């Protein structure tokens, strides 16, 4: 049997096999393969960014050496990776059957891509002095193709999962979480998240004049690319949403989907670009630039934190509403009294009740800017009372919200534990179930240790319940023949034990009473005793 | 697979899907076209900012000459004689016309003449619009893309000294030293500041 975890690896494994198992073996679940691939992918993306920034003289000129050393570092890592894969090729089942596994690896698609990523650098050594090396710099873009090592398997998996499904269903699987999305859907999400971050950083940096002065044109290009990507995503979501049972109708469904909060955010993330491009000569649309920061809210689609907060607020709505009502009552009352006592003394500051409301809110919230302060003894007395009440009044909704948030998280975790309990009913966790666990863990911000603890708790609970029930639940026995067989074997084993341990003469006597036992019981007992006698005779003979 | 099964199975690609794909490509094309247009216009505004920086250099060099009591090139941008007193009720235009010294209008015009520092300067967004303006005014389209020249006036607000900027008027005299703010009126009437200096 092949090992599936590092713990199952046999001792004294040859070094090459050991390195392969630790770094590249796709069958070993807990090895460093995922981390290795992720780090290489990150380095490739960093390389792409470095290449882009190299085109900006204002950045490149100041940090030439940094760019150079980063390039050297990347090249060293990619070269080591190539050599390592070449060295380990005979261990890979894809090449090991070949007579010349390494040669086979060298001519495989991925190896050619890897080679193309590093070759331009080494080729420079063999080129004539004074040759134009710009082409080699362009060839560095080949490093981007290294991402195909991750992408191609994801695309293959996606095609496999979506075999026989329509174009629209496939688009839906790509953009929305479903069982058909696979890794490609995760990559799509990651791609959008990265672009949201880039775009938001660009919008923030644009407001820094010294940065904008240098990168004005680059910001325009970046914005156009970001909007293209977000438009593409928005349209794909809108087009394929009818695959979701909630938005089935081709027009009404799409309209309903378009008015959901997350889709409205998606729309607001792209619309400023169009308005600004078309209407900039007619209106002052500078405020739209700030609207581009709405793109940050696109991330709410990918995190459960906002949903948890909304659930908490919904649950504690009456309490929050009550405290808001008391707060409003107090604010208006204090403002009216402040106006009454202070208006004559400071008509410019306590000009009217709305202005006094500003003072009472600032006092109640313990902010106290000091731009409006009472001077009359009565006004000061009210301020003292208001400030003291403010501490309690503002603390109530804050505490309610915080405890509701904690409760919501606890409920979510308990729900997850229940889910895990159900998943463990068959004793194992399938790949799909693991995927669900990972997704839920990410949503609830749970670390691997916490997930393990919850899993352990669910397992213990399941074992305890099973022990209490005296076996496996009947539904499971009905649904899963293999589990039924195991249960049958278990019971048979127990019956054999009874036959061995019990006083046979007395039990024979009891079973002989036809009014107390059934024919089947007597028949099974007889069979078991015959079997036991046969085993005993065989033991004696040997 | 039977014929019945074949007919029951939904088609992979329908007419509506094609419409969507065409629309999607059209939208991406539109975004790229608008992006290209934005890029071109930003490039033009950046060009104007370079011109504004050139103008700033000229002002700095001119200031040194003015401080040394030497005439600047063109001569109409020199300090000139002190402005004569005019009647208190005279209109600004009248006051300007009676001033024997040089004024900003003539100076900026002369600067754009052939052979001068800002020769051939045109508004990059619309060559028929203004090259210099006093304000980035969203109610006035010709100011978009222009170099904005404003004069600063020092005032006191409470205990703090504040500088308020106002558009340079055509008839403003060049005799007295003023604090200038140079900027460019960018796309969407967004002011891109270039420099603040004395002249």
mmCIF file of C-alpha atoms in Angstrom, chain B:
data_model
loop_
_atom_site.group_PDB
_atom_site.id
_atom_site.type_symbol
_atom_site.label_atom_id
_atom_site.label_comp_id
_atom_site.label_asym_id
_atom_site.label_seq_id
_atom_site.Cartn_x
_atom_site.Cartn_y
_atom_site.Cartn_z
ATOM 1 C CA UNK B 1 -27.181 7.841 -26.514
ATOM 2 C CA UNK B 2 -30.713 7.688 -27.945
ATOM 3 C CA UNK B 3 -32.250 10.406 -30.116
ATOM 4 C CA UNK B 4 -34.666 11.239 -27.316
ATOM 5 C CA UNK B 5 -31.813 11.681 -24.848
ATOM 6 C CA UNK B 6 -30.013 13.865 -27.363
ATOM 7 C CA UNK B 7 -32.999 16.151 -27.734
ATOM 8 C CA UNK B 8 -33.565 16.327 -23.966
ATOM 9 C CA UNK B 9 -30.011 17.361 -23.217
ATOM 10 C CA UNK B 10 -29.634 21.179 -23.143
ATOM 11 C CA UNK B 11 -27.555 22.638 -25.920
ATOM 12 C CA UNK B 12 -24.041 23.661 -24.888
ATOM 13 C CA UNK B 13 -24.140 27.043 -26.596
ATOM 14 C CA UNK B 14 -27.352 28.881 -27.446
ATOM 15 C CA UNK B 15 -28.092 32.113 -29.307
ATOM 16 C CA UNK B 16 -28.424 34.016 -26.046
ATOM 17 C CA UNK B 17 -24.974 32.804 -25.004
ATOM 18 C CA UNK B 18 -23.601 34.185 -28.238
ATOM 19 C CA UNK B 19 -25.324 37.511 -27.577
ATOM 20 C CA UNK B 20 -23.745 37.564 -24.146
ATOM 21 C CA UNK B 21 -20.272 36.793 -25.449
ATOM 22 C CA UNK B 22 -20.575 39.523 -28.104
ATOM 23 C CA UNK B 23 -21.866 41.992 -25.493
ATOM 24 C CA UNK B 24 -19.072 41.027 -23.115
ATOM 25 C CA UNK B 25 -16.428 41.556 -25.767
ATOM 26 C CA UNK B 26 -18.102 44.824 -26.744
ATOM 27 C CA UNK B 27 -17.991 46.031 -23.139
ATOM 28 C CA UNK B 28 -14.362 45.076 -22.722
ATOM 29 C CA UNK B 29 -13.628 46.856 -25.999
ATOM 30 C CA UNK B 30 -15.454 49.931 -24.720
ATOM 31 C CA UNK B 31 -13.522 49.902 -21.452
ATOM 32 C CA UNK B 32 -10.240 49.573 -23.292
ATOM 33 C CA UNK B 33 -11.214 52.332 -25.707
ATOM 34 C CA UNK B 34 -12.191 54.641 -22.862
ATOM 35 C CA UNK B 35 -9.048 53.624 -21.013
ATOM 36 C CA UNK B 36 -6.986 54.503 -24.079
ATOM 37 C CA UNK B 37 -8.796 57.831 -24.362
ATOM 38 C CA UNK B 38 -8.142 58.533 -20.656
ATOM 39 C CA UNK B 39 -4.518 57.645 -21.169
ATOM 40 C CA UNK B 40 -4.157 60.004 -24.133
ATOM 41 C CA UNK B 41 -5.792 62.855 -22.258
ATOM 42 C CA UNK B 42 -3.725 62.249 -19.129
ATOM 43 C CA UNK B 43 -0.654 62.238 -21.322
ATOM 44 C CA UNK B 44 -1.684 65.623 -22.709
ATOM 45 C CA UNK B 45 -2.278 67.011 -19.219
ATOM 46 C CA UNK B 46 1.098 65.632 -18.159
ATOM 47 C CA UNK B 47 2.594 67.479 -21.133
ATOM 48 C CA UNK B 48 0.972 70.647 -19.854
ATOM 49 C CA UNK B 49 2.414 70.004 -16.424
ATOM 50 C CA UNK B 50 5.869 69.814 -17.972
ATOM 51 C CA UNK B 51 5.139 73.178 -19.620
ATOM 52 C CA UNK B 52 4.015 74.512 -16.240
ATOM 53 C CA UNK B 53 7.288 73.312 -14.715
ATOM 54 C CA UNK B 54 9.116 75.125 -17.503
ATOM 55 C CA UNK B 55 7.103 78.238 -16.668
ATOM 56 C CA UNK B 56 8.031 77.773 -13.017
ATOM 57 C CA UNK B 57 11.752 77.639 -13.940
ATOM 58 C CA UNK B 58 11.371 80.793 -15.979
ATOM 59 C CA UNK B 59 9.650 82.547 -13.057
ATOM 60 C CA UNK B 60 12.440 81.505 -10.675
ATOM 61 C CA UNK B 61 15.116 82.745 -13.035
ATOM 62 C CA UNK B 62 13.122 85.944 -13.648
ATOM 63 C CA UNK B 63 12.773 86.530 -9.920
ATOM 64 C CA UNK B 64 16.553 86.496 -9.540
ATOM 65 C CA UNK B 65 16.854 89.132 -12.282
ATOM 66 C CA UNK B 66 14.082 91.191 -10.704
ATOM 67 C CA UNK B 67 15.814 91.053 -7.339
ATOM 68 C CA UNK B 68 19.038 92.215 -8.982
ATOM 69 C CA UNK B 69 17.127 95.087 -10.587
ATOM 70 C CA UNK B 70 17.743 93.773 -14.085
ATOM 71 C CA UNK B 71 15.102 93.499 -16.837
ATOM 72 C CA UNK B 72 13.723 90.097 -17.744
ATOM 73 C CA UNK B 73 13.268 88.625 -21.182
ATOM 74 C CA UNK B 74 10.665 89.462 -22.530
ATOM 75 C CA UNK B 75 10.920 92.960 -21.230
ATOM 76 C CA UNK B 76 7.176 93.290 -20.526
ATOM 77 C CA UNK B 77 7.626 90.799 -17.712
ATOM 78 C CA UNK B 78 10.066 93.107 -15.882
ATOM 79 C CA UNK B 79 9.199 94.877 -12.676
ATOM 80 C CA UNK B 80 8.639 98.268 -14.353
ATOM 81 C CA UNK B 81 7.907 101.543 -12.611
ATOM 82 C CA UNK B 82 5.629 101.773 -9.555
ATOM 83 C CA UNK B 83 1.962 101.985 -10.323
ATOM 84 C CA UNK B 84 0.567 105.519 -10.214
ATOM 85 C CA UNK B 85 -2.305 106.457 -7.944
ATOM 86 C CA UNK B 86 -5.711 106.442 -9.567
ATOM 87 C CA UNK B 87 -9.013 107.674 -8.331
ATOM 88 C CA UNK B 88 -10.509 105.559 -5.569
ATOM 89 C CA UNK B 89 -13.721 104.989 -7.500
ATOM 90 C CA UNK B 90 -11.947 103.859 -10.686
ATOM 91 C CA UNK B 91 -12.841 100.410 -12.047
ATOM 92 C CA UNK B 92 -10.128 97.713 -11.946
ATOM 93 C CA UNK B 93 -9.826 97.840 -15.746
ATOM 94 C CA UNK B 94 -9.387 101.599 -15.629
ATOM 95 C CA UNK B 95 -6.844 101.309 -12.828
ATOM 96 C CA UNK B 96 -4.953 98.712 -14.812
ATOM 97 C CA UNK B 97 -4.921 100.736 -17.990
ATOM 98 C CA UNK B 98 -3.604 103.761 -16.164
ATOM 99 C CA UNK B 99 -0.750 101.867 -14.618
ATOM 100 C CA UNK B 100 2.358 102.635 -16.673
ATOM 101 C CA UNK B 101 4.105 99.440 -15.467
ATOM 102 C CA UNK B 102 3.844 96.006 -17.067
ATOM 103 C CA UNK B 103 0.917 93.732 -16.341
ATOM 104 C CA UNK B 104 0.384 89.986 -16.310
ATOM 105 C CA UNK B 105 -1.701 89.846 -19.457
ATOM 106 C CA UNK B 106 1.024 91.384 -21.600
ATOM 107 C CA UNK B 107 3.688 89.304 -19.913
ATOM 108 C CA UNK B 108 1.930 85.998 -20.525
ATOM 109 C CA UNK B 109 1.140 86.951 -24.110
ATOM 110 C CA UNK B 110 4.752 87.919 -24.735
ATOM 111 C CA UNK B 111 5.991 84.693 -23.198
ATOM 112 C CA UNK B 112 4.051 82.703 -25.786
ATOM 113 C CA UNK B 113 5.440 84.697 -28.692
ATOM 114 C CA UNK B 114 7.867 82.950 -31.067
ATOM 115 C CA UNK B 115 11.361 82.664 -29.676
ATOM 116 C CA UNK B 116 10.234 83.121 -26.081
ATOM 117 C CA UNK B 117 10.234 80.622 -23.226
ATOM 118 C CA UNK B 118 6.663 79.409 -23.687
ATOM 119 C CA UNK B 119 6.545 79.833 -27.461
ATOM 120 C CA UNK B 120 3.707 77.987 -29.166
ATOM 121 C CA UNK B 121 2.093 76.926 -25.915
ATOM 122 C CA UNK B 122 -1.411 75.636 -26.572
ATOM 123 C CA UNK B 123 -4.030 74.040 -24.410
ATOM 124 C CA UNK B 124 -3.424 70.321 -25.065
ATOM 125 C CA UNK B 125 -7.040 69.275 -24.501
ATOM 126 C CA UNK B 126 -8.383 71.866 -26.894
ATOM 127 C CA UNK B 127 -5.898 74.068 -28.781
ATOM 128 C CA UNK B 128 -8.548 76.749 -29.217
ATOM 129 C CA UNK B 129 -8.977 77.045 -25.430
ATOM 130 C CA UNK B 130 -6.898 79.017 -22.963
ATOM 131 C CA UNK B 131 -3.271 78.185 -22.308
ATOM 132 C CA UNK B 132 -3.198 80.273 -19.117
ATOM 133 C CA UNK B 133 -6.149 80.847 -16.814
ATOM 134 C CA UNK B 134 -6.720 82.357 -13.405
ATOM 135 C CA UNK B 135 -8.924 79.579 -12.087
ATOM 136 C CA UNK B 136 -9.781 75.950 -12.757
ATOM 137 C CA UNK B 137 -13.424 76.758 -13.272
ATOM 138 C CA UNK B 138 -15.834 73.869 -13.788
ATOM 139 C CA UNK B 139 -18.339 76.325 -15.266
ATOM 140 C CA UNK B 140 -15.844 77.299 -17.933
ATOM 141 C CA UNK B 141 -14.762 74.445 -20.193
ATOM 142 C CA UNK B 142 -11.872 76.402 -21.825
ATOM 143 C CA UNK B 143 -10.011 76.428 -18.495
ATOM 144 C CA UNK B 144 -9.638 72.632 -18.567
ATOM 145 C CA UNK B 145 -6.072 71.788 -19.525
ATOM 146 C CA UNK B 146 -4.802 75.345 -18.899
ATOM 147 C CA UNK B 147 -1.962 76.431 -16.637
ATOM 148 C CA UNK B 148 -3.532 78.134 -13.634
ATOM 149 C CA UNK B 149 -1.750 81.152 -12.183
ATOM 150 C CA UNK B 150 -3.050 82.428 -8.847
ATOM 151 C CA UNK B 151 -1.807 85.127 -6.489
ATOM 152 C CA UNK B 152 -1.661 84.540 -2.765
ATOM 153 C CA UNK B 153 -2.831 87.046 -0.190
ATOM 154 C CA UNK B 154 -1.776 86.635 3.408
ATOM 155 C CA UNK B 155 -4.524 86.979 5.981
ATOM 156 C CA UNK B 156 -4.977 86.228 9.651
ATOM 157 C CA UNK B 157 -7.583 83.812 10.941
ATOM 158 C CA UNK B 158 -7.572 83.843 14.724
ATOM 159 C CA UNK B 159 -3.954 83.365 15.656
ATOM 160 C CA UNK B 160 -2.990 81.559 12.448
ATOM 161 C CA UNK B 161 -1.576 83.097 9.322
ATOM 162 C CA UNK B 162 -3.420 81.847 6.256
ATOM 163 C CA UNK B 163 -2.830 82.382 2.552
ATOM 164 C CA UNK B 164 -5.855 82.796 0.345
ATOM 165 C CA UNK B 165 -5.363 82.404 -3.395
ATOM 166 C CA UNK B 166 -7.231 84.362 -6.036
ATOM 167 C CA UNK B 167 -6.961 84.380 -9.830
ATOM 168 C CA UNK B 168 -4.343 86.673 -11.327
ATOM 169 C CA UNK B 169 -6.179 89.395 -13.197
ATOM 170 C CA UNK B 170 -4.984 90.543 -16.606
ATOM 171 C CA UNK B 171 -4.395 94.085 -15.384
ATOM 172 C CA UNK B 172 -2.484 93.076 -12.213
ATOM 173 C CA UNK B 173 0.807 94.934 -12.117
ATOM 174 C CA UNK B 174 4.135 93.167 -12.154
ATOM 175 C CA UNK B 175 5.798 95.809 -10.031
ATOM 176 C CA UNK B 176 5.058 94.407 -6.604
ATOM 177 C CA UNK B 177 6.306 91.007 -5.566
ATOM 178 C CA UNK B 178 3.485 88.481 -5.226
ATOM 179 C CA UNK B 179 3.206 84.925 -3.991
ATOM 180 C CA UNK B 180 2.204 82.760 -6.959
ATOM 181 C CA UNK B 181 0.648 79.338 -7.118
ATOM 182 C CA UNK B 182 1.111 77.490 -10.381
ATOM 183 C CA UNK B 183 -1.057 74.512 -11.175
ATOM 184 C CA UNK B 184 -2.637 72.706 -14.099
ATOM 185 C CA UNK B 185 -6.368 72.300 -14.556
ATOM 186 C CA UNK B 186 -6.576 68.559 -15.264
ATOM 187 C CA UNK B 187 -9.327 66.290 -16.522
ATOM 188 C CA UNK B 188 -12.551 66.542 -14.570
ATOM 189 C CA UNK B 189 -11.345 69.986 -13.396
ATOM 190 C CA UNK B 190 -8.923 68.370 -10.986
ATOM 191 C CA UNK B 191 -6.183 70.822 -10.042
ATOM 192 C CA UNK B 192 -2.681 69.395 -10.212
ATOM 193 C CA UNK B 193 -0.417 71.678 -8.267
ATOM 194 C CA UNK B 194 3.032 72.431 -9.654
ATOM 195 C CA UNK B 195 4.701 75.049 -7.461
ATOM 196 C CA UNK B 196 4.330 77.969 -5.097
ATOM 197 C CA UNK B 197 6.861 80.754 -5.477
ATOM 198 C CA UNK B 198 7.433 84.480 -5.256
ATOM 199 C CA UNK B 199 7.683 86.672 -8.360
#
